Amino acid sequence: MSNATIRNIFAAVLTAIFSVTLFDAIYHISDMINPGVSHIYNLLGTQIAPNMVTVVIFDFRAYDTLGESIILLTAGLVVLLIFGRGLLGDKR
């Protein structure tokens, strides 16, 4: 498999992930999905943390950390795609 093929597959996968994320942000599809992590916090939160404020902060910090990880991963992948080996359309 050539580098161009791998790069095209990689770009297609990233585009699909971005499209699903954008579609979810616009139409709130995730509200229809059972939020498992939130249920765990609601059931066990008072036993894990001393009060509900701490439970809410833990919940938002998990989503914040996930968002930061996705942003860093996306930034790294974009840099690799932009400054990758060779030029786009460079035939060797």
XYZ file of C-alpha atoms in Angstrom:
92
model
C 0.000 0.000 0.000
C 1.451 3.365 -0.960
C 1.714 6.392 1.288
C -0.957 8.210 -0.724
C -3.432 5.378 -0.168
C -2.763 5.278 3.550
C -3.039 9.065 3.752
C -6.364 9.006 1.854
C -7.797 6.313 4.135
C -6.597 8.220 7.186
C -8.127 11.465 5.900
C -11.426 9.688 5.163
C -11.585 8.246 8.695
C -10.835 11.642 10.258
C -13.445 13.299 8.049
C -16.031 10.704 9.077
C -15.266 11.202 12.778
C -15.453 14.989 12.395
C -18.737 14.721 10.465
C -20.352 12.521 13.117
C -19.176 14.879 15.861
C -20.493 17.935 14.013
C -23.823 16.212 13.292
C -24.120 15.298 16.971
C -23.335 18.870 18.040
C -26.028 20.262 15.754
C -28.818 17.726 16.289
C -27.940 16.500 19.848
C -28.026 12.818 18.960
C -26.115 11.994 22.149
C -29.161 13.006 24.224
C -30.965 9.973 22.794
C -28.160 7.630 23.867
C -28.110 6.246 27.392
C -25.362 8.213 29.203
C -23.645 5.412 31.110
C -21.021 7.494 32.886
C -23.605 9.936 34.212
C -25.716 7.082 35.571
C -22.690 5.676 37.376
C -21.981 9.066 38.940
C -25.625 9.516 39.912
C -25.835 6.056 41.511
C -22.428 5.939 43.186
C -21.545 9.634 43.348
C -22.687 10.248 46.891
C -20.656 7.266 48.070
C -17.523 8.343 46.159
C -17.615 12.097 46.824
C -18.742 13.898 49.965
C -21.307 16.146 48.210
C -23.071 16.641 44.868
C -20.930 19.663 43.917
C -17.856 17.455 43.901
C -19.667 14.833 41.839
C -20.647 17.434 39.209
C -17.097 18.801 39.089
C -15.711 15.282 38.587
C -18.233 14.670 35.801
C -17.394 17.879 33.922
C -13.660 17.392 34.425
C -13.879 13.993 32.734
C -15.622 15.490 29.700
C -13.158 18.409 29.685
C -10.177 16.061 29.745
C -11.685 13.984 26.938
C -12.250 17.142 24.896
C -8.680 18.321 25.447
C -7.346 14.921 24.394
C -9.418 14.983 21.206
C -8.246 18.526 20.413
C -4.580 17.596 20.894
C -4.962 14.425 18.833
C -6.716 16.319 16.035
C -4.082 19.070 16.054
C -1.308 16.501 15.810
C -3.015 14.684 12.963
C -3.621 17.920 11.063
C 0.040 18.863 11.424
C 1.043 15.438 10.111
C -1.337 15.759 7.184
C -0.210 19.292 6.303
C 3.519 18.832 6.843
C 3.648 15.177 5.806
C 6.278 13.657 3.583
C 6.256 15.018 0.053
C 3.796 17.229 -1.704
C 0.215 16.424 -2.513
C 0.110 15.096 -6.049
C 3.876 14.471 -6.073
C 4.363 11.397 -8.277
C 7.506 9.379 -7.710
